[in-house]
Amino acid sequence: MAPARPTRSRSGALCGHLLLALTILTFTCDACKKVVLQVPSQLDAEKFVGRVNLKECFQSANLIYSSDPDFQILEDGSLYTTNAILLSSEERSFTILLYNTENQEEKKLLVLLQHQTKVLKKRHSKEKVLRRAKRRWAPIPCSMQENSLGPFPLFLQQIQSDTAQNYTIFYSIRGPGVDREPTNLFYVERDTGNLYCTRPVDREEYESFELIAFATTPDGYTPELPLPLVIRIEDENDNYPIFTETTYVFTVSENCRVGSTVGQVCATDKDEPDTMHTRLKYSIIEQLPAYPTLFSMHPATGVITTSSSQLDRELIDKYQLKIKVQDMDGQYFGLQTTSTCIINIGDVNDNLPTFTRTSYVTSVEENTVDVEILRVTVEDKDLMNTVNWRANYTILKGNENGNFKIVTDPKTNEGVLCVVKPLNYEERQQVNLQIGVVNEAPYSKEASSQSVMSTATVTVNVKNQDEGPECSPAVQTVQIKENVPVGTKSNGYKAYDPETRSSSGIRYKKLTDPKGWVTIDENEGSITIFRNLDREVESIRDGIYNITILASDKDGRTCTGTLGIILEDENDNGPVILKRTVVICKTVLSSADIVAVDPDGPTNGPPFDFSLESDPDSDLERKWRLVKINDTAARLFFQEDLPFGTYRVPVRITDRHGLSLITPLNVILCDCVTENDCTLRTDARTGHGEVRLGKWAILAILLGIALLFCILFTLVCGGTGAAKQPKVFPDDLAQQNLIVSNTEAPGDDKICPTNGFTTHTVGSSAQGICGTLGSGVKNGGQETIEMAKSGHQTLEPCRGTGHHHTLDSCRGGPVEVDNCRYTYSEWHNLTQTHLGEESIRGHTLIKN
């Protein structure tokens, strides 16, 4: 390690350099502002300190430097710290000198002054603070002019570490511009820390360089942390502003107001934003045609507006502007570029269409339709094939009957006049029309309604034509009474020749006759009744029967008309009751309403009279009563407490002229609440109705049948199992003569004697003394046989248990019930005696 140099000698040398620099600076520069700042003892890097007024400094130059490297001042007067500062109490006062200069040599002097000042401050501070902490080494941000002319290598600044007082320090840098692209642009002197640039730099390619500075000792020791170093490239106005398009095309409507926006142009500049180099100004250099001046441009935004309302597309439909953009806010030394702007004038409907002639004459044959009879033309100065040019024609007068229409031909813009309803020469020989024309688009200028429409007159001459018969009116009527005798003649249909107004020579033919009721006379058109006319037929509406007639002349020309036969009503139908079955829910009502109708017309219809039609011997009026409700309805009451059932009640209804009919009513007295309850079920009390089972009732029946089958199957299976059970009688009864037979036929009825058999059901009271021979007795699903001994004998069921009953015999002797304990001999004697006497053919034991 190199020996440390004496501190005092180094301070003296530095002070000497500082004084020399101050002296040179004094002769070459003038301080433009002196500012005294009071700051805290500790400040962070890049901290805002204050703001000063620099207007006096900007009067002579545009670059300002601070004499203190720990501070930097911006163009707007903002003062920031460049490094973290730690001060003692007696060093709270700082003096900062602000200088104006543009000379490169003076810049170098300022940089040297900043460096020497920094070294002195660091050494002075180190004597007080070095024992406590080591200071950061932090040079001020560095900048260089874009496209600088040198000389190269160009000195930028010096970096130095505080540890150089105690060690030999070598300086080095890395980063973009050193060992990364663009390589070898910057380098630093190893011993002094002087930073140089080797060639010019384009700011539009590299705005700044962020380098890393290192301070190391010869043996590789690093006393300082790596230091970020930013080199900013100061912009030079070396880029022309460029329009975003080579040619701009805009459209503006004619006759628009002054100040209407036409469009906006835009330009870009690659120089540094928010500086004079990119402050652009727009202007119009030239207008073609030049006179009159119609457009203006906003200098800052590039918006083109109209400066006059004299734009007329019919005179000039396009303008061309030569426009310019210049940086440095349009100053004469700024860079500029030009472009072209084409402005098309849009059409508006400011010209009315006008007829080329004021009057037209045309002709058309009568009875022709859907034919073109005239074409009219108009002139319009507006843009062709637009809504401002296309015409809409209308008929203003003379077309009250709707015989004509006028439409626009889309290809030629002509008005086409057509006949849509035939003309009649006999009625009018000439028609005068007034037609008008407007554009599809509304007229843009304010004007009265009379001036916005051009008009013309059209005279249409109607040519006569030899016509066929005319069926006029097309529908003719004749009145005939219904039910007139067949063969009755009446007036029919009449057609005529429009030329002679006569019906001679016209033949008639029937085209349609739905019922075939009439025939038509071929020469006169009169009709003859062929079948009976009935007004009340369902197909007849409003009493009118229509037939179609064809009329023709000798040349075969025809016309068609309709003859309506109005059938005059006759009172040939009596009133009837349409609903023949009446239901009276007796539990809630005592009457029912009946309504009568009459097919005849109103003059032969209601009001109706209602009465009961009964025989002298009948008690109908005693049971029923009719009360009239209105002209067409009555109410039927039952007067006695009649039983439920169906009754036949004949009712006579008489119309206003005395014509009557008897309608037999079927009246059902039903136990119901509503009429539907009675009609949907069968009830013995009504005598009518039908059983209607729902799906759930059918399902319940099916389930019941299935359940019965299950029970039957269970009983059959139980009987089969019982046959396999062990015998209940003693073995000594195997030879008994009482045989249980499965014969279906029952035995003979026999009144038992005192010593006969008595059937008894265990668990129930006695049914009688005398039983029926051959009858089976059921006891819990098992058969029981009881026998009685003559005299005082005891009976008990042979199987099962139950209460003991004492029964009297037929002779009145008591019978005691006891268990069946009989010997074989007793049983044999008893059975042989009675079976032989009574000739018992068999006993059938029935199992339920």
mmCIF file of N, CA and C in Angstrom, residues 276-333:
data_model
loop_
_atom_site.group_PDB
_atom_site.id
_atom_site.type_symbol
_atom_site.label_atom_id
_atom_site.label_comp_id
_atom_site.label_asym_id
_atom_site.label_seq_id
_atom_site.Cartn_x
_atom_site.Cartn_y
_atom_site.Cartn_z
ATOM 1 N N MET A 276 -38.673 23.462 -25.819
ATOM 2 C CA MET A 276 -38.894 24.297 -26.996
ATOM 3 C C MET A 276 -38.643 23.521 -28.278
ATOM 4 N N HIS A 277 -37.834 22.486 -28.179
ATOM 5 C CA HIS A 277 -37.533 21.701 -29.379
ATOM 6 C C HIS A 277 -38.751 20.934 -29.879
ATOM 7 N N THR A 278 -39.715 20.686 -29.007
ATOM 8 C CA THR A 278 -40.921 19.946 -29.415
ATOM 9 C C THR A 278 -42.187 20.782 -29.263
ATOM 10 N N ARG A 279 -42.030 22.072 -29.059
ATOM 11 C CA ARG A 279 -43.196 22.949 -29.001
ATOM 12 C C ARG A 279 -43.527 23.359 -30.432
ATOM 13 N N LEU A 280 -44.628 22.790 -30.958
ATOM 14 C CA LEU A 280 -44.957 22.921 -32.373
ATOM 15 C C LEU A 280 -46.011 23.989 -32.597
ATOM 16 N N LYS A 281 -45.923 24.569 -33.795
ATOM 17 C CA LYS A 281 -46.892 25.593 -34.187
ATOM 18 C C LYS A 281 -47.344 25.294 -35.613
ATOM 19 N N TYR A 282 -48.700 25.258 -35.809
ATOM 20 C CA TYR A 282 -49.283 24.932 -37.110
ATOM 21 C C TYR A 282 -49.767 26.210 -37.788
ATOM 22 N N SER A 283 -49.752 26.168 -39.139
ATOM 23 C CA SER A 283 -50.232 27.329 -39.891
ATOM 24 C C SER A 283 -50.565 26.898 -41.316
ATOM 25 N N ILE A 284 -51.400 27.709 -41.980
ATOM 26 C CA ILE A 284 -51.754 27.495 -43.384
ATOM 27 C C ILE A 284 -50.898 28.422 -44.233
ATOM 28 N N ILE A 285 -50.165 27.823 -45.172
ATOM 29 C CA ILE A 285 -49.280 28.618 -46.030
ATOM 30 C C ILE A 285 -50.027 29.120 -47.262
ATOM 31 N N GLU A 286 -50.857 28.216 -47.858
ATOM 32 C CA GLU A 286 -51.463 28.554 -49.134
ATOM 33 C C GLU A 286 -52.825 27.876 -49.254
ATOM 34 N N GLN A 287 -53.776 28.514 -49.926
ATOM 35 C CA GLN A 287 -55.092 27.950 -50.217
ATOM 36 C C GLN A 287 -55.343 28.022 -51.723
ATOM 37 N N LEU A 288 -55.829 26.905 -52.278
ATOM 38 C CA LEU A 288 -56.176 26.839 -53.696
ATOM 39 C C LEU A 288 -57.610 26.353 -53.824
ATOM 40 N N PRO A 289 -58.495 27.111 -54.529
ATOM 41 C CA PRO A 289 -58.303 28.475 -55.046
ATOM 42 C C PRO A 289 -58.060 29.480 -53.916
ATOM 43 N N ALA A 290 -57.301 30.484 -54.240
ATOM 44 C CA ALA A 290 -56.812 31.388 -53.202
ATOM 45 C C ALA A 290 -57.883 32.327 -52.676
ATOM 46 N N TYR A 291 -58.860 32.686 -53.507
ATOM 47 C CA TYR A 291 -59.825 33.700 -53.086
ATOM 48 C C TYR A 291 -61.227 33.113 -53.096
ATOM 49 N N PRO A 292 -62.050 33.404 -52.111
ATOM 50 C CA PRO A 292 -61.720 34.112 -50.860
ATOM 51 C C PRO A 292 -61.128 33.149 -49.834
ATOM 52 N N THR A 293 -60.496 33.705 -48.803
ATOM 53 C CA THR A 293 -59.927 32.885 -47.734
ATOM 54 C C THR A 293 -61.072 32.332 -46.880
ATOM 55 N N LEU A 294 -61.122 31.002 -46.817
ATOM 56 C CA LEU A 294 -62.275 30.367 -46.170
ATOM 57 C C LEU A 294 -61.922 29.548 -44.943
ATOM 58 N N PHE A 295 -60.603 29.322 -44.690
ATOM 59 C CA PHE A 295 -60.224 28.408 -43.609
ATOM 60 C C PHE A 295 -59.142 29.039 -42.740
ATOM 61 N N SER A 296 -59.143 28.618 -41.493
ATOM 62 C CA SER A 296 -58.110 29.035 -40.536
ATOM 63 C C SER A 296 -57.702 27.815 -39.715
ATOM 64 N N MET A 297 -56.489 27.909 -39.121
ATOM 65 C CA MET A 297 -55.943 26.784 -38.369
ATOM 66 C C MET A 297 -55.477 27.250 -36.998
ATOM 67 N N HIS A 298 -55.829 26.483 -35.970
ATOM 68 C CA HIS A 298 -55.373 26.802 -34.618
ATOM 69 C C HIS A 298 -53.878 26.491 -34.525
ATOM 70 N N PRO A 299 -53.044 27.432 -34.078
ATOM 71 C CA PRO A 299 -51.584 27.207 -34.115
ATOM 72 C C PRO A 299 -51.093 26.116 -33.174
ATOM 73 N N ALA A 300 -51.807 25.877 -32.100
ATOM 74 C CA ALA A 300 -51.327 24.897 -31.122
ATOM 75 C C ALA A 300 -51.920 23.512 -31.334
ATOM 76 N N THR A 301 -53.211 23.424 -31.714
ATOM 77 C CA THR A 301 -53.878 22.123 -31.825
ATOM 78 C C THR A 301 -53.935 21.578 -33.246
ATOM 79 N N GLY A 302 -53.767 22.429 -34.245
ATOM 80 C CA GLY A 302 -53.844 21.977 -35.626
ATOM 81 C C GLY A 302 -55.270 21.782 -36.117
ATOM 82 N N VAL A 303 -56.264 22.305 -35.411
ATOM 83 C CA VAL A 303 -57.658 22.175 -35.813
ATOM 84 C C VAL A 303 -57.968 23.205 -36.893
ATOM 85 N N ILE A 304 -58.529 22.714 -38.007
ATOM 86 C CA ILE A 304 -58.900 23.584 -39.124
ATOM 87 C C ILE A 304 -60.382 23.908 -38.991
ATOM 88 N N THR A 305 -60.733 25.174 -39.080
ATOM 89 C CA THR A 305 -62.125 25.627 -38.987
ATOM 90 C C THR A 305 -62.427 26.542 -40.158
ATOM 91 N N THR A 306 -63.743 26.753 -40.377
ATOM 92 C CA THR A 306 -64.155 27.669 -41.445
ATOM 93 C C THR A 306 -64.138 29.102 -40.916
ATOM 94 N N SER A 307 -63.678 29.977 -41.785
ATOM 95 C CA SER A 307 -63.647 31.402 -41.424
ATOM 96 C C SER A 307 -64.670 32.202 -42.215
ATOM 97 N N SER A 308 -65.472 31.518 -43.052
ATOM 98 C CA SER A 308 -66.490 32.201 -43.843
ATOM 99 C C SER A 308 -67.635 31.225 -44.075
ATOM 100 N N SER A 309 -68.812 31.762 -44.337
ATOM 101 C CA SER A 309 -69.990 30.948 -44.639
ATOM 102 C C SER A 309 -70.292 30.915 -46.128
ATOM 103 N N GLN A 310 -69.315 31.244 -46.963
ATOM 104 C CA GLN A 310 -69.532 31.340 -48.401
ATOM 105 C C GLN A 310 -69.187 30.051 -49.141
ATOM 106 N N LEU A 311 -69.129 28.931 -48.430
ATOM 107 C CA LEU A 311 -68.847 27.663 -49.104
ATOM 108 C C LEU A 311 -70.062 27.253 -49.928
ATOM 109 N N ASP A 312 -69.843 27.045 -51.235
ATOM 110 C CA ASP A 312 -70.927 26.667 -52.136
ATOM 111 C C ASP A 312 -70.415 25.538 -53.026
ATOM 112 N N ARG A 313 -70.947 24.328 -52.810
ATOM 113 C CA ARG A 313 -70.462 23.183 -53.571
ATOM 114 C C ARG A 313 -70.742 23.332 -55.053
ATOM 115 N N GLU A 314 -71.866 23.986 -55.383
ATOM 116 C CA GLU A 314 -72.203 24.140 -56.795
ATOM 117 C C GLU A 314 -71.216 25.050 -57.527
ATOM 118 N N LEU A 315 -70.447 25.880 -56.790
ATOM 119 C CA LEU A 315 -69.407 26.721 -57.401
ATOM 120 C C LEU A 315 -68.045 26.038 -57.350
ATOM 121 N N ILE A 316 -67.604 25.662 -56.169
ATOM 122 C CA ILE A 316 -66.318 24.973 -55.981
ATOM 123 C C ILE A 316 -66.570 23.829 -55.014
ATOM 124 N N ASP A 317 -66.249 22.629 -55.449
ATOM 125 C CA ASP A 317 -66.532 21.467 -54.609
ATOM 126 C C ASP A 317 -65.309 20.923 -53.893
ATOM 127 N N LYS A 318 -64.112 21.578 -54.085
ATOM 128 C CA LYS A 318 -62.909 21.070 -53.425
ATOM 129 C C LYS A 318 -61.896 22.206 -53.262
ATOM 130 N N TYR A 319 -61.228 22.203 -52.093
ATOM 131 C CA TYR A 319 -60.158 23.157 -51.802
ATOM 132 C C TYR A 319 -58.920 22.385 -51.358
ATOM 133 N N GLN A 320 -57.747 22.992 -51.679
ATOM 134 C CA GLN A 320 -56.480 22.375 -51.294
ATOM 135 C C GLN A 320 -55.672 23.371 -50.483
ATOM 136 N N LEU A 321 -55.213 22.909 -49.310
ATOM 137 C CA LEU A 321 -54.422 23.754 -48.420
ATOM 138 C C LEU A 321 -53.009 23.210 -48.308
ATOM 139 N N LYS A 322 -52.043 24.116 -48.291
ATOM 140 C CA LYS A 322 -50.659 23.755 -47.971
ATOM 141 C C LYS A 322 -50.402 24.208 -46.544
ATOM 142 N N ILE A 323 -50.111 23.253 -45.663
ATOM 143 C CA ILE A 323 -49.987 23.546 -44.242
ATOM 144 C C ILE A 323 -48.553 23.328 -43.792
ATOM 145 N N LYS A 324 -48.183 24.000 -42.686
ATOM 146 C CA LYS A 324 -46.809 23.951 -42.166
ATOM 147 C C LYS A 324 -46.853 23.730 -40.661
ATOM 148 N N VAL A 325 -45.851 22.975 -40.179
ATOM 149 C CA VAL A 325 -45.645 22.824 -38.760
ATOM 150 C C VAL A 325 -44.180 23.159 -38.464
ATOM 151 N N GLN A 326 -43.932 23.921 -37.374
ATOM 152 C CA GLN A 326 -42.578 24.380 -37.030
ATOM 153 C C GLN A 326 -42.383 24.264 -35.540
ATOM 154 N N ASP A 327 -41.177 23.766 -35.142
ATOM 155 C CA ASP A 327 -40.897 23.666 -33.721
ATOM 156 C C ASP A 327 -40.342 24.988 -33.205
ATOM 157 N N MET A 328 -39.832 25.007 -32.001
ATOM 158 C CA MET A 328 -39.382 26.228 -31.313
ATOM 159 C C MET A 328 -40.511 27.258 -31.273
ATOM 160 N N ASP A 329 -41.758 26.713 -31.177
ATOM 161 C CA ASP A 329 -42.947 27.557 -31.060
ATOM 162 C C ASP A 329 -43.086 28.502 -32.248
ATOM 163 N N GLY A 330 -42.639 28.021 -33.426
ATOM 164 C CA GLY A 330 -42.825 28.804 -34.645
ATOM 165 C C GLY A 330 -41.801 29.897 -34.866
ATOM 166 N N GLN A 331 -40.733 30.001 -34.054
ATOM 167 C CA GLN A 331 -39.715 31.024 -34.268
ATOM 168 C C GLN A 331 -38.992 30.758 -35.594
ATOM 169 N N TYR A 332 -38.435 31.819 -36.156
ATOM 170 C CA TYR A 332 -37.891 31.736 -37.510
ATOM 171 C C TYR A 332 -36.767 30.724 -37.624
ATOM 172 N N PHE A 333 -36.057 30.461 -36.529
ATOM 173 C CA PHE A 333 -34.940 29.520 -36.596
ATOM 174 C C PHE A 333 -35.390 28.079 -36.280
#
